[in-house]
Amino acid sequence: MSDDGSTSPSGDDFEALLEPLLSPAYGYACHLAGDRGEAEDLLQEAALAAFRGFRSFRPGSNFKAWFYRILTNCFYARHRRRQRRPVTVELEDAPDLFLFQRTAELGLHGSDDDPARRLLRKLSQWQILAAFAALPADFRVVASLYFVDDLKYDEIADVLHLPLGTVRSRLHRGRKMLQKTLWNVAVEAGVASAPGAAGGVAP
Amino acid sequence: MTTPDLLTCEQTFARLDDYLDRELSAEEQEAVQRHLETCDVCTAEYRFEGSLLDELERKVRSLRPPSGLKARIAARLAAARDGNGSDEGP
């Protein structure tokens, strides 16, 4: 409580609010950065920026959305500076049911085992991160919030200050693109065969 | 959006992501469910997409922070609080 009687957040308040978020925020940062070391740097940068700007946080409002927004802004700032991975146009036309079709072509749909699980279980966490990292930034952000933290569409819209329809559209398109990047990663890793090649999902 | 009594495959597919995410209205959720009960092709696609989402979520959420991360962040915050000039960040 400040001298004028209003409630003013303190550093202790900040750390108490931040601590339970660190684990999911780290997962979110990993999928944005595509790399564990860079994710830790990103999370530390966001924690420091949030700490310095904590006076602008309204007590009682959604701290998680506020902090994730800062983390997302830090990611965009880094991404703009680096632009290491240019957006690949081929992802924009990822067809519907891309992995469903690819796994069907490999004859995986007749077996008892679930073809989607069978493919994904062959991929390491690093390879999954690589598939996320191959998404254009706007789609990576929305897909990461959705998958890492189970946020609903309206919660993602709150974090990103975007209209609900934009979140819905980016998530739907991002998921389609992700199917293609997952497949590309699987083929590159030799976990699945490219179309026309012999074999299927590696045992 | 009005929902016809029985959706076509195309109408069902257009709603599949929202259905999986439980983001449809109760009326639309039920309409998709009714279509799936009568269409093996859409049901196979729905099951594939559903298990893909489940498995991806499971893998994505199994990432754990490295030991010491919380301590390192706490140290940076303490340095910032003390006005340590070396902690201006990138």
Coordinates of C-alpha atoms in Angstrom, one line a residue:
Chain A
M1 CA 0.0 0.0 0.0
S2 CA 1.4 3.4 -0.9
D3 CA 1.4 6.6 1.1
D4 CA -1.7 7.9 -0.6
G5 CA -3.7 4.7 0.3
S6 CA -3.7 3.3 -3.2
T7 CA -2.5 -0.3 -3.8
S8 CA 0.9 -0.3 -5.5
P9 CA 2.4 -3.6 -6.6
S10 CA 5.8 -4.4 -5.0
G11 CA 8.7 -6.5 -6.2
D12 CA 7.6 -9.3 -3.8
D13 CA 4.2 -9.2 -5.5
F14 CA 5.8 -9.5 -8.8
E15 CA 7.9 -12.5 -8.0
A16 CA 4.9 -14.3 -6.3
L17 CA 2.9 -13.8 -9.5
L18 CA 5.7 -14.8 -11.8
E19 CA 7.0 -17.9 -10.1
P20 CA 4.1 -20.2 -11.0
L21 CA 4.2 -19.1 -14.6
L22 CA 7.9 -19.8 -15.2
S23 CA 7.4 -23.4 -16.2
P24 CA 4.7 -22.9 -18.8
A25 CA 6.3 -19.6 -19.9
Y26 CA 9.6 -21.5 -20.5
G27 CA 7.7 -24.0 -22.7
Y28 CA 6.1 -21.2 -24.6
A29 CA 9.5 -19.5 -25.0
C30 CA 11.1 -22.7 -26.3
H31 CA 8.5 -23.0 -29.1
L32 CA 8.9 -19.4 -30.0
A33 CA 12.7 -19.5 -30.0
G34 CA 13.1 -23.1 -31.3
D35 CA 16.1 -23.6 -29.0
R36 CA 16.4 -24.1 -25.3
G37 CA 19.3 -21.7 -24.7
E38 CA 17.7 -18.9 -26.6
A39 CA 14.4 -19.6 -24.8
E40 CA 16.0 -19.1 -21.5
D41 CA 17.5 -15.8 -22.7
L42 CA 14.1 -14.7 -24.0
L43 CA 12.4 -15.6 -20.7
Q44 CA 15.0 -13.8 -18.6
E45 CA 14.7 -10.7 -20.9
A46 CA 10.9 -10.8 -20.5
A47 CA 11.0 -11.3 -16.8
L48 CA 13.3 -8.3 -16.5
A49 CA 11.1 -6.1 -18.8
A50 CA 8.0 -7.1 -16.8
F51 CA 9.7 -6.3 -13.5
R52 CA 10.7 -2.9 -14.7
G53 CA 7.2 -2.2 -16.1
F54 CA 5.3 -3.8 -13.2
R55 CA 3.9 -0.4 -12.1
S56 CA 1.8 -0.4 -15.3
F57 CA 0.2 -3.7 -14.3
R58 CA -3.2 -3.2 -12.8
P59 CA -3.6 -5.3 -9.6
G60 CA -6.4 -7.8 -9.9
S61 CA -6.2 -8.0 -13.7
N62 CA -4.8 -11.0 -15.6
F63 CA -1.1 -11.2 -14.8
K64 CA -0.5 -14.2 -17.0
A65 CA -2.0 -12.5 -20.1
W66 CA 0.1 -9.3 -19.3
F67 CA 3.3 -11.3 -18.8
Y68 CA 2.8 -13.5 -21.9
R69 CA 2.2 -10.3 -23.9
I70 CA 5.6 -8.9 -22.8
L71 CA 7.2 -12.3 -23.6
T72 CA 5.6 -12.2 -27.0
N73 CA 6.8 -8.7 -27.6
C74 CA 10.3 -9.6 -26.7
F75 CA 10.2 -12.5 -29.1
Y76 CA 9.0 -10.2 -32.0
A77 CA 11.7 -7.7 -31.2
R78 CA 14.4 -10.4 -31.4
H79 CA 12.8 -12.0 -34.5
R80 CA 12.7 -8.6 -36.3
R81 CA 16.4 -8.1 -35.5
R82 CA 17.5 -11.5 -36.7
Q83 CA 15.0 -12.7 -39.4
R84 CA 17.1 -15.8 -39.6
R85 CA 14.4 -17.9 -41.2
P86 CA 12.6 -16.2 -44.1
V87 CA 9.0 -17.1 -44.4
T88 CA 8.6 -20.0 -46.9
V89 CA 5.8 -19.3 -49.3
E90 CA 5.2 -23.0 -49.7
L91 CA 3.7 -23.2 -46.2
E92 CA 1.0 -20.8 -47.1
D93 CA -0.7 -23.3 -49.4
A94 CA -0.5 -26.3 -47.0
P95 CA -3.5 -28.4 -48.0
D96 CA -6.1 -29.6 -45.6
L97 CA -5.5 -33.0 -43.9
F98 CA -1.8 -32.9 -45.0
L99 CA -0.6 -35.5 -42.5
F100 CA -3.7 -37.6 -42.9
Q101 CA -3.0 -37.9 -46.6
R102 CA 0.7 -38.5 -46.2
T103 CA 0.3 -41.3 -43.6
A104 CA -2.5 -42.8 -45.7
E105 CA -0.2 -42.9 -48.7
L106 CA 2.3 -44.7 -46.6
G107 CA -0.3 -47.4 -45.8
L108 CA -0.4 -46.6 -42.1
H109 CA -4.1 -46.3 -41.8
G110 CA -4.8 -50.0 -42.0
S111 CA -2.8 -51.0 -39.0
D112 CA -4.2 -51.2 -35.5
D113 CA -1.8 -48.5 -34.2
D114 CA -2.9 -44.9 -34.4
P115 CA -1.0 -43.4 -37.4
A116 CA -0.8 -39.9 -36.0
R117 CA 0.6 -41.1 -32.7
R118 CA 2.9 -43.5 -34.5
L119 CA 4.5 -40.7 -36.5
L120 CA 4.8 -38.2 -33.7
R121 CA 6.3 -40.7 -31.2
K122 CA 9.2 -41.0 -33.6
L123 CA 10.0 -37.3 -33.3
S124 CA 12.1 -35.9 -30.5
Q125 CA 11.3 -32.7 -28.6
W126 CA 14.0 -31.0 -30.6
Q127 CA 12.4 -32.0 -33.9
I128 CA 9.0 -30.8 -32.6
L129 CA 10.7 -27.5 -31.7
A130 CA 12.2 -27.3 -35.2
A131 CA 8.8 -27.8 -36.8
F132 CA 7.3 -24.9 -34.7
A133 CA 10.4 -22.8 -35.5
A134 CA 9.7 -23.2 -39.2
L135 CA 6.3 -21.5 -38.9
P136 CA 6.1 -17.8 -39.8
A137 CA 6.2 -15.7 -36.6
D138 CA 2.5 -14.7 -36.3
F139 CA 1.4 -18.3 -36.7
R140 CA 4.1 -19.7 -34.4
V141 CA 3.0 -17.4 -31.6
V142 CA -0.7 -18.4 -31.8
A143 CA 0.1 -22.1 -32.2
S144 CA 2.6 -22.1 -29.3
L145 CA 0.1 -20.4 -27.0
Y146 CA -2.5 -23.0 -28.0
F147 CA -0.4 -26.1 -27.7
V148 CA 1.9 -25.2 -24.8
D149 CA -0.6 -23.7 -22.4
D150 CA -4.0 -25.0 -23.5
L151 CA -5.3 -21.4 -23.9
K152 CA -8.8 -21.0 -25.3
Y153 CA -9.2 -18.7 -28.4
D154 CA -10.5 -15.8 -26.3
E155 CA -7.5 -16.1 -23.9
I156 CA -5.1 -16.0 -26.8
A157 CA -6.9 -13.0 -28.1
D158 CA -6.5 -11.4 -24.7
V159 CA -2.7 -12.1 -24.6
L160 CA -2.1 -10.8 -28.1
H161 CA -4.7 -8.0 -28.2
L162 CA -6.1 -9.5 -31.4
P163 CA -9.7 -9.9 -32.5
L164 CA -11.1 -13.4 -31.9
G165 CA -11.6 -14.0 -35.6
T166 CA -7.9 -13.3 -36.3
V167 CA -6.8 -15.8 -33.6
R168 CA -9.2 -18.4 -35.0
S169 CA -7.9 -17.9 -38.5
R170 CA -4.2 -17.9 -37.6
L171 CA -4.7 -21.0 -35.4
H172 CA -6.5 -22.9 -38.1
R173 CA -3.9 -21.9 -40.8
G174 CA -1.0 -22.4 -38.3
R175 CA -2.1 -25.9 -37.6
K176 CA -2.2 -26.7 -41.2
M177 CA 1.2 -25.3 -41.7
L178 CA 2.5 -27.2 -38.7
Q179 CA 1.4 -30.5 -40.2
K180 CA 3.6 -29.7 -43.2
T181 CA 6.6 -28.6 -41.1
L182 CA 6.3 -31.7 -38.9
W183 CA 6.3 -33.8 -42.0
N184 CA 9.3 -32.0 -43.5
V185 CA 11.1 -32.5 -40.2
A186 CA 10.2 -36.2 -40.1
V187 CA 11.4 -36.7 -43.7
E188 CA 14.7 -34.8 -43.0
A189 CA 15.3 -36.9 -39.9
G190 CA 14.6 -40.1 -41.9
V191 CA 11.6 -40.9 -39.6
A192 CA 9.3 -40.9 -42.6
S193 CA 9.8 -41.3 -46.3
A194 CA 9.3 -38.6 -48.9
P195 CA 6.5 -39.3 -51.5
G196 CA 7.7 -41.8 -54.1
A197 CA 10.4 -43.2 -51.9
A198 CA 10.2 -46.8 -50.6
G199 CA 9.3 -47.4 -47.0
G200 CA 7.1 -45.6 -44.5
V201 CA 7.5 -44.5 -40.9
A202 CA 10.7 -45.9 -39.5
P203 CA 10.2 -48.7 -37.0
Chain B
M1 CA -24.3 -18.9 -38.1
T2 CA -27.4 -21.0 -38.7
T3 CA -26.9 -24.7 -38.5
P4 CA -28.8 -27.0 -40.9
D5 CA -30.3 -30.2 -39.6
L6 CA -27.7 -32.4 -41.1
L7 CA -24.3 -31.0 -42.2
T8 CA -22.6 -32.0 -45.4
C9 CA -19.1 -33.4 -45.2
E10 CA -17.7 -30.0 -46.4
Q11 CA -19.7 -28.1 -43.8
T12 CA -18.5 -30.6 -41.1
F13 CA -14.9 -30.3 -42.2
A14 CA -15.1 -26.5 -42.0
R15 CA -16.0 -26.8 -38.4
L16 CA -13.7 -29.6 -37.4
D17 CA -10.9 -27.6 -35.8
D18 CA -13.5 -25.6 -33.7
Y19 CA -15.3 -28.9 -32.8
L20 CA -12.0 -30.4 -31.6
D21 CA -11.3 -27.3 -29.6
R22 CA -14.9 -27.1 -28.2
E23 CA -15.2 -23.6 -29.5
L24 CA -18.6 -24.2 -31.4
S25 CA -22.0 -23.3 -30.0
A26 CA -23.8 -26.2 -28.4
E27 CA -26.1 -26.4 -31.4
E28 CA -23.2 -26.6 -33.9
Q29 CA -21.3 -29.0 -31.7
E30 CA -24.2 -31.3 -31.7
A31 CA -24.7 -30.9 -35.5
V32 CA -21.1 -32.0 -36.1
Q33 CA -21.5 -34.9 -33.7
R34 CA -24.6 -36.0 -35.6
H35 CA -22.7 -35.9 -38.9
L36 CA -19.8 -37.9 -37.5
E37 CA -22.2 -40.6 -36.3
T38 CA -23.3 -41.2 -39.8
C39 CA -20.1 -40.7 -41.8
D40 CA -17.1 -43.0 -41.6
V41 CA -14.9 -40.9 -43.8
C42 CA -15.3 -37.7 -41.7
T43 CA -15.0 -39.8 -38.5
A44 CA -11.6 -41.2 -39.7
E45 CA -10.4 -37.7 -40.4
Y46 CA -11.7 -36.4 -37.0
R47 CA -10.0 -39.3 -35.1
F48 CA -6.7 -38.6 -36.9
E49 CA -6.8 -34.9 -36.2
G50 CA -7.8 -35.5 -32.6
S51 CA -5.1 -37.9 -31.9
L52 CA -2.5 -35.7 -33.7
L53 CA -3.5 -32.8 -31.4
D54 CA -3.5 -35.0 -28.3
E55 CA 0.0 -36.4 -29.0
L56 CA 1.4 -33.1 -30.0
E57 CA 0.1 -31.4 -26.8
R58 CA 1.5 -34.3 -24.8
K59 CA 5.0 -33.9 -26.3
V60 CA 4.9 -30.1 -26.2
R61 CA 3.9 -29.9 -22.6
S62 CA 6.5 -32.4 -21.4
L63 CA 9.3 -29.8 -21.7
R64 CA 10.7 -28.9 -18.3
P65 CA 12.7 -25.8 -17.4
P66 CA 16.4 -26.5 -16.7
S67 CA 17.4 -26.6 -13.1
G68 CA 18.5 -23.3 -11.8
L69 CA 16.4 -21.3 -14.2
K70 CA 14.2 -19.8 -11.4
A71 CA 17.3 -19.0 -9.3
R72 CA 19.0 -17.3 -12.3
I73 CA 15.9 -15.2 -13.0
A74 CA 15.6 -14.3 -9.3
A75 CA 19.2 -13.2 -9.3
R76 CA 18.6 -10.9 -12.4
L77 CA 15.6 -9.4 -10.7
A78 CA 17.5 -8.8 -7.5
A79 CA 20.3 -7.2 -9.5
A80 CA 17.8 -5.0 -11.2
R81 CA 16.2 -4.1 -7.9
D82 CA 19.6 -3.1 -6.5
G83 CA 20.2 -0.9 -9.5
N84 CA 23.0 -3.1 -10.8
G85 CA 24.1 -1.4 -14.0
S86 CA 25.4 -4.6 -15.5
D87 CA 21.8 -5.9 -15.8
E88 CA 20.5 -3.7 -18.5
G89 CA 19.7 -6.7 -20.7
P90 CA 20.3 -7.1 -24.5

